[in-house]
PDB file of C-alpha atoms in Angstrom:
ATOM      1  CA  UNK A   1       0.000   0.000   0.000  1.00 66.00           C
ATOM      2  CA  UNK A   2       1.041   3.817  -0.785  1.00 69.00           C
ATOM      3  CA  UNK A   3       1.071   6.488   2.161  1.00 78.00           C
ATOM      4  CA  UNK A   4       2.083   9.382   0.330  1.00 73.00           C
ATOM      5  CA  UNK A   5       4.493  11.900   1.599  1.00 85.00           C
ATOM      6  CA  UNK A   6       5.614  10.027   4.707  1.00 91.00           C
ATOM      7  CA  UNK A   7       9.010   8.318   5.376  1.00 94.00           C
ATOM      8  CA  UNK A   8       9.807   5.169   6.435  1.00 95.00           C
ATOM      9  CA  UNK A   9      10.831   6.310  10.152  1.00 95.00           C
ATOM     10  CA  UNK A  10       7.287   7.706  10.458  1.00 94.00           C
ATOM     11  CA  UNK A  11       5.759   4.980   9.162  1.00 95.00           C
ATOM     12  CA  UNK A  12       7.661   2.826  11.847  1.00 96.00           C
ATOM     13  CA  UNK A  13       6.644   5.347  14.644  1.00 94.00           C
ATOM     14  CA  UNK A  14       2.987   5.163  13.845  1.00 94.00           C
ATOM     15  CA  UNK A  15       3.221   1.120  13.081  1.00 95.00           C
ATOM     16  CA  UNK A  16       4.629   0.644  17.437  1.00 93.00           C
ATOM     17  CA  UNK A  17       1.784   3.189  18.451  1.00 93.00           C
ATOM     18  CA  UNK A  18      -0.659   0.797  16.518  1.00 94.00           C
ATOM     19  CA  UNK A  19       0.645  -2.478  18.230  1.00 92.00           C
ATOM     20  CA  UNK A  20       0.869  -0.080  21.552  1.00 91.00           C
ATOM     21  CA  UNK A  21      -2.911   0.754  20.959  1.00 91.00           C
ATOM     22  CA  UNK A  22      -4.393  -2.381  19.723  1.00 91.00           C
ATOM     23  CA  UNK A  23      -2.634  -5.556  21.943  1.00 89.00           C
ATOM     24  CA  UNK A  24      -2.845  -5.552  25.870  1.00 86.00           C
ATOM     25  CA  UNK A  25       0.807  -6.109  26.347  1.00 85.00           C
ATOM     26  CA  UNK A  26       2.691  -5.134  22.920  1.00 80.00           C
ATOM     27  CA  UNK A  27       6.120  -6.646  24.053  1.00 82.00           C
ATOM     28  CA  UNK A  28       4.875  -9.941  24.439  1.00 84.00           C
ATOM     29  CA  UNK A  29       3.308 -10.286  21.211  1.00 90.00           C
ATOM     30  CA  UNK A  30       6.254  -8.130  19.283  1.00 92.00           C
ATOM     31  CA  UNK A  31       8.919 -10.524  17.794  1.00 93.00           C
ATOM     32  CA  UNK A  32      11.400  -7.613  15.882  1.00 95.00           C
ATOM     33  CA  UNK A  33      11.166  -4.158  15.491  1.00 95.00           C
ATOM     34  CA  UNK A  34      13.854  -3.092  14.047  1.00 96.00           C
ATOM     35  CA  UNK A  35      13.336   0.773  12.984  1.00 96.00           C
ATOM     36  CA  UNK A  36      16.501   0.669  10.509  1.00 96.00           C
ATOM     37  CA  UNK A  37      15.729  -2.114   8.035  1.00 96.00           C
ATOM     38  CA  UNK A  38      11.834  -0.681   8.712  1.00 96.00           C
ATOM     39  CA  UNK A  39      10.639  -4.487   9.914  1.00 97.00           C
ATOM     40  CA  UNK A  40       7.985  -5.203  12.457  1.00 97.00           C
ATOM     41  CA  UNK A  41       6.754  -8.858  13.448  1.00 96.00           C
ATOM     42  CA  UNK A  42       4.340 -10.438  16.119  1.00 95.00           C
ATOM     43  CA  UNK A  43       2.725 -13.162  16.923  1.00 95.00           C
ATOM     44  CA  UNK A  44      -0.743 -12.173  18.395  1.00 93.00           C
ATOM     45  CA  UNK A  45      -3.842 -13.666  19.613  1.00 92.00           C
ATOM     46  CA  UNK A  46      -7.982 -12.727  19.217  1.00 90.00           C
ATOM     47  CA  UNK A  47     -10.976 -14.236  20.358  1.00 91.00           C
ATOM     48  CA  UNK A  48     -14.372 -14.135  18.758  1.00 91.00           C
ATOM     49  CA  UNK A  49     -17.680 -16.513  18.944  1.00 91.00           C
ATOM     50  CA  UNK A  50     -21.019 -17.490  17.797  1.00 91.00           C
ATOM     51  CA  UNK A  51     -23.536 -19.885  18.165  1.00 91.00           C
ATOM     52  CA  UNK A  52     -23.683 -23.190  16.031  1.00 87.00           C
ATOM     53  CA  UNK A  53     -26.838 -25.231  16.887  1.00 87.00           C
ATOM     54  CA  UNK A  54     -26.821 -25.916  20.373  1.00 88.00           C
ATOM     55  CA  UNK A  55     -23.447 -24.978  21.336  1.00 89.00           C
ATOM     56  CA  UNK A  56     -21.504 -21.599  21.719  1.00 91.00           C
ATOM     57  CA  UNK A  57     -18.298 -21.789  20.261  1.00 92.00           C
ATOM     58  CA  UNK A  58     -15.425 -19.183  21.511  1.00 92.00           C
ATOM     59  CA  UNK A  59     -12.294 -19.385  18.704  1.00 92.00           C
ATOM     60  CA  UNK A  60      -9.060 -18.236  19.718  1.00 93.00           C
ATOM     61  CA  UNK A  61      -7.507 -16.993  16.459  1.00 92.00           C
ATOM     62  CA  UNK A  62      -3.844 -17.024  16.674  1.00 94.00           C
ATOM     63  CA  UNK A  63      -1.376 -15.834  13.811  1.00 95.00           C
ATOM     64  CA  UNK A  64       1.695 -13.871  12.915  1.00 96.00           C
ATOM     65  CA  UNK A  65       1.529 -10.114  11.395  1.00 96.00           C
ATOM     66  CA  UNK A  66       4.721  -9.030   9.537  1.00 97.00           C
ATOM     67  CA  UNK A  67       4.620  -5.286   8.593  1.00 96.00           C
ATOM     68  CA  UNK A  68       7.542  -4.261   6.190  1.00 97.00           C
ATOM     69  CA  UNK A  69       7.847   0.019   5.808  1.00 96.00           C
ATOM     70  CA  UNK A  70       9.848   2.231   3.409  1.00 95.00           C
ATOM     71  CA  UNK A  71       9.684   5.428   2.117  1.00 94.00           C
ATOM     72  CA  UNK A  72       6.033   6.377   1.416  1.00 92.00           C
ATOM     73  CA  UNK A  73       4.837   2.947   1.515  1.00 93.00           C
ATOM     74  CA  UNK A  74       3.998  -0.562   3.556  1.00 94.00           C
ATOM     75  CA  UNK A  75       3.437  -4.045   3.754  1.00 95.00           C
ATOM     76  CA  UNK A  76       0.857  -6.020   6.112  1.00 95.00           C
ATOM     77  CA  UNK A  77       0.979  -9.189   6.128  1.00 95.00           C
ATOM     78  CA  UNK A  78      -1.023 -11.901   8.181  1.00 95.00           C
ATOM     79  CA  UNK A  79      -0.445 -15.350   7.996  1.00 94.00           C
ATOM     80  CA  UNK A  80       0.620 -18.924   9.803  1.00 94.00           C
ATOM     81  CA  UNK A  81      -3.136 -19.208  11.273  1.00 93.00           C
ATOM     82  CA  UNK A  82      -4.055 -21.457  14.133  1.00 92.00           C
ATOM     83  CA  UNK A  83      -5.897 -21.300  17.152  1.00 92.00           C
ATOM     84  CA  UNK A  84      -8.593 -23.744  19.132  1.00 93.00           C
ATOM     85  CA  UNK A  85     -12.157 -23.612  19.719  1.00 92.00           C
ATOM     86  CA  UNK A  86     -13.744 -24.018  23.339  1.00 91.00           C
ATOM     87  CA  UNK A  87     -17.601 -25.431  22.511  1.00 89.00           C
ATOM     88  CA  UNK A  88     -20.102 -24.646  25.242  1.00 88.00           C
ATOM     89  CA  UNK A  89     -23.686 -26.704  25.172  1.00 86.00           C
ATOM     90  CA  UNK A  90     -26.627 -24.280  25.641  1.00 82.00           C
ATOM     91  CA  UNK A  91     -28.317 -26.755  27.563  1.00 84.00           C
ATOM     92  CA  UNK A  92     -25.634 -28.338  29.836  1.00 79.00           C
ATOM     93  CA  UNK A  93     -23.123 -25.299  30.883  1.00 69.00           C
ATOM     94  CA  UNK A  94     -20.766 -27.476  32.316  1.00 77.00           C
ATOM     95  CA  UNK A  95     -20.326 -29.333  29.061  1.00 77.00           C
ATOM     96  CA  UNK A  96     -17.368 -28.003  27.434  1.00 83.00           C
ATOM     97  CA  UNK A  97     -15.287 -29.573  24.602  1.00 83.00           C
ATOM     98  CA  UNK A  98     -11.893 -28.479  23.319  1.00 87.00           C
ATOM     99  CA  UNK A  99     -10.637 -28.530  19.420  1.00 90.00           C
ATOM    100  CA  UNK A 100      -7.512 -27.491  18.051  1.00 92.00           C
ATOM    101  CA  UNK A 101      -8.585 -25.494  14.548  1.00 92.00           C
ATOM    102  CA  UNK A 102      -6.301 -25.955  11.238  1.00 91.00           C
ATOM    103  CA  UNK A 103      -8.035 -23.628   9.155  1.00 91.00           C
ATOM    104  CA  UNK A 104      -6.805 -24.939   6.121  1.00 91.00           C
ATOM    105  CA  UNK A 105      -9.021 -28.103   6.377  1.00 92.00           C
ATOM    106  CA  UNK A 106     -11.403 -26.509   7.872  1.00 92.00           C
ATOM    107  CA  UNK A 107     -11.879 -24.527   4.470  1.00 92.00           C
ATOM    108  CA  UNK A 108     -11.415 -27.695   2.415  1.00 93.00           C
ATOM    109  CA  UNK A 109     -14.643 -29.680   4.454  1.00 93.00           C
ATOM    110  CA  UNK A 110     -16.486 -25.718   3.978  1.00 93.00           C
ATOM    111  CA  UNK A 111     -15.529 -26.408  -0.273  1.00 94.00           C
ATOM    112  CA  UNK A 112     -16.637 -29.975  -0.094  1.00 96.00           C
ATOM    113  CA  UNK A 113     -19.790 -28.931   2.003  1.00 94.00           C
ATOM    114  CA  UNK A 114     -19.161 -30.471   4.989  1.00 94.00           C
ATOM    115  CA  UNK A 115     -19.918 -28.783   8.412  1.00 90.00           C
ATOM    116  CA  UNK A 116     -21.337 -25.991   6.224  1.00 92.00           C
ATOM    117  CA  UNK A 117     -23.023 -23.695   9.167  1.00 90.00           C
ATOM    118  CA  UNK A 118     -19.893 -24.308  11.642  1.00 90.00           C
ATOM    119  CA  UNK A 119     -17.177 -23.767   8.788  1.00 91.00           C
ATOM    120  CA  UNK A 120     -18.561 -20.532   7.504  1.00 93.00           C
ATOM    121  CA  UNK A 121     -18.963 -19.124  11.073  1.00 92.00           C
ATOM    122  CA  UNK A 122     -15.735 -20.095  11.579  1.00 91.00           C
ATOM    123  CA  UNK A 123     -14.155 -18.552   8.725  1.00 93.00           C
ATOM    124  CA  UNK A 124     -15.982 -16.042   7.979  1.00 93.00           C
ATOM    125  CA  UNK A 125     -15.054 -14.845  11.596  1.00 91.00           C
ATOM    126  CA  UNK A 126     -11.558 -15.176  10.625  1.00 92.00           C
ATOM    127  CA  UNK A 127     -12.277 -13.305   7.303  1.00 94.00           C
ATOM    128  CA  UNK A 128     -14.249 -10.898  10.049  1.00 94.00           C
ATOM    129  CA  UNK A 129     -10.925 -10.505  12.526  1.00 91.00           C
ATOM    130  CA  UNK A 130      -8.312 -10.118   9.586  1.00 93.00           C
ATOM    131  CA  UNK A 131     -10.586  -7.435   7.647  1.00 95.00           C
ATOM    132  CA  UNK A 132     -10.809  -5.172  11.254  1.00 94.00           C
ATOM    133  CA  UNK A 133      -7.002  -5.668  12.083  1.00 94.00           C
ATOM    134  CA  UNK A 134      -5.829  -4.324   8.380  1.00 94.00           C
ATOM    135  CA  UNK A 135      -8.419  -1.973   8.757  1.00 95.00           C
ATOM    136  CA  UNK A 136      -6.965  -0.866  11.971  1.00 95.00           C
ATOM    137  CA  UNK A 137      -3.676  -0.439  11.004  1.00 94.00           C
ATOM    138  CA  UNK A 138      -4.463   1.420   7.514  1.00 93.00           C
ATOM    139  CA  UNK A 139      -6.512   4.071   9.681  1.00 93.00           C
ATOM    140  CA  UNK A 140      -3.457   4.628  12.149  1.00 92.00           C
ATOM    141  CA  UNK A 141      -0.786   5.054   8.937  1.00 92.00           C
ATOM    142  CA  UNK A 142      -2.476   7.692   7.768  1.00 89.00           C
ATOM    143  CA  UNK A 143      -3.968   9.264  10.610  1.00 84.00           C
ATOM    144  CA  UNK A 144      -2.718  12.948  11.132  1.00 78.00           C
ATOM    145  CA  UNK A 145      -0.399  14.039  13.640  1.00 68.00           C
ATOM    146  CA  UNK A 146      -1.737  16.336  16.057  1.00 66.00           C
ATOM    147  CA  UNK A 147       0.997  18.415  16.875  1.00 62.00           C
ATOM    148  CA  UNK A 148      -1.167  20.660  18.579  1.00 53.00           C
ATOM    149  CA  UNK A 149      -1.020  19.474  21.925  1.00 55.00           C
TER     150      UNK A 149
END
């Protein structure tokens, strides 16, 4: 993506008061920052839910964002998905079950039309969580400084 007019330290200044904003604890989910070569990486963690049938499912999402800045310009990336899904029965709350999630097969049973209400919750929540966090981060690039303090 193009941010016009801005330079790659800026860019990195704004990208750290995005991860400061946006994550709990920034240092434990930052992996590098390293302002020179204009690299940032994390590994961070969301949650989301919804209800399938008769059971509440909350997904932790967990992947690795890799942000790459020059001169007027960036790179988001999101990638190396995993996470694990805690299923609650609506009718016994006590009844809990735990699933690791590989996304990737869980989009090949959604194309061969298997688990077709759980799989598109699922993903589309993922689609849902990646969509807000690019989102997030575009806004903050090219939000003006308020140097008016």
């Amino acid at each position: 993506e193009s941010i016009n007019g801005q330079t790659k330290d800026q860019l990195f200044i704004k990208a750290r008061e995005w991860f400061v904003n946006t994550y709990k604890d920034p240092n434990d989910i930052l992996q590098l920052a390293d302002k020179e070569s204009g690299k940032i990486m994390g590994k961070a963690c969301y949650k989301y839910n919804f209800v399938n049938g008769i059971n509440v499912s909350v997904i932790t999402l967990c992947f690795t964002i890799n942000i790459d800045l020059k001169d007027g310009k960036y790179r988001c990336r999101i990638y190396g998905f995993s996470g694990y899904n805690v299923n609650t029965s609506l009718l016994a709350a006590n009844a809990k079950r735990f699933d690791n999630i590989d996304y990737d097969a869980q989009y090949g049973a959604l194309k061969e039309g298997k688990r077709k209400g759980y799989n598109n919750k699922l993903l589309t929540g993922l689609d849902n969580q990646i969509k807000s966090i690019e989102k997030s981060f575009y806004d903050n690039l090219n939000k003006k400084a308020n140097s008016d303090f």
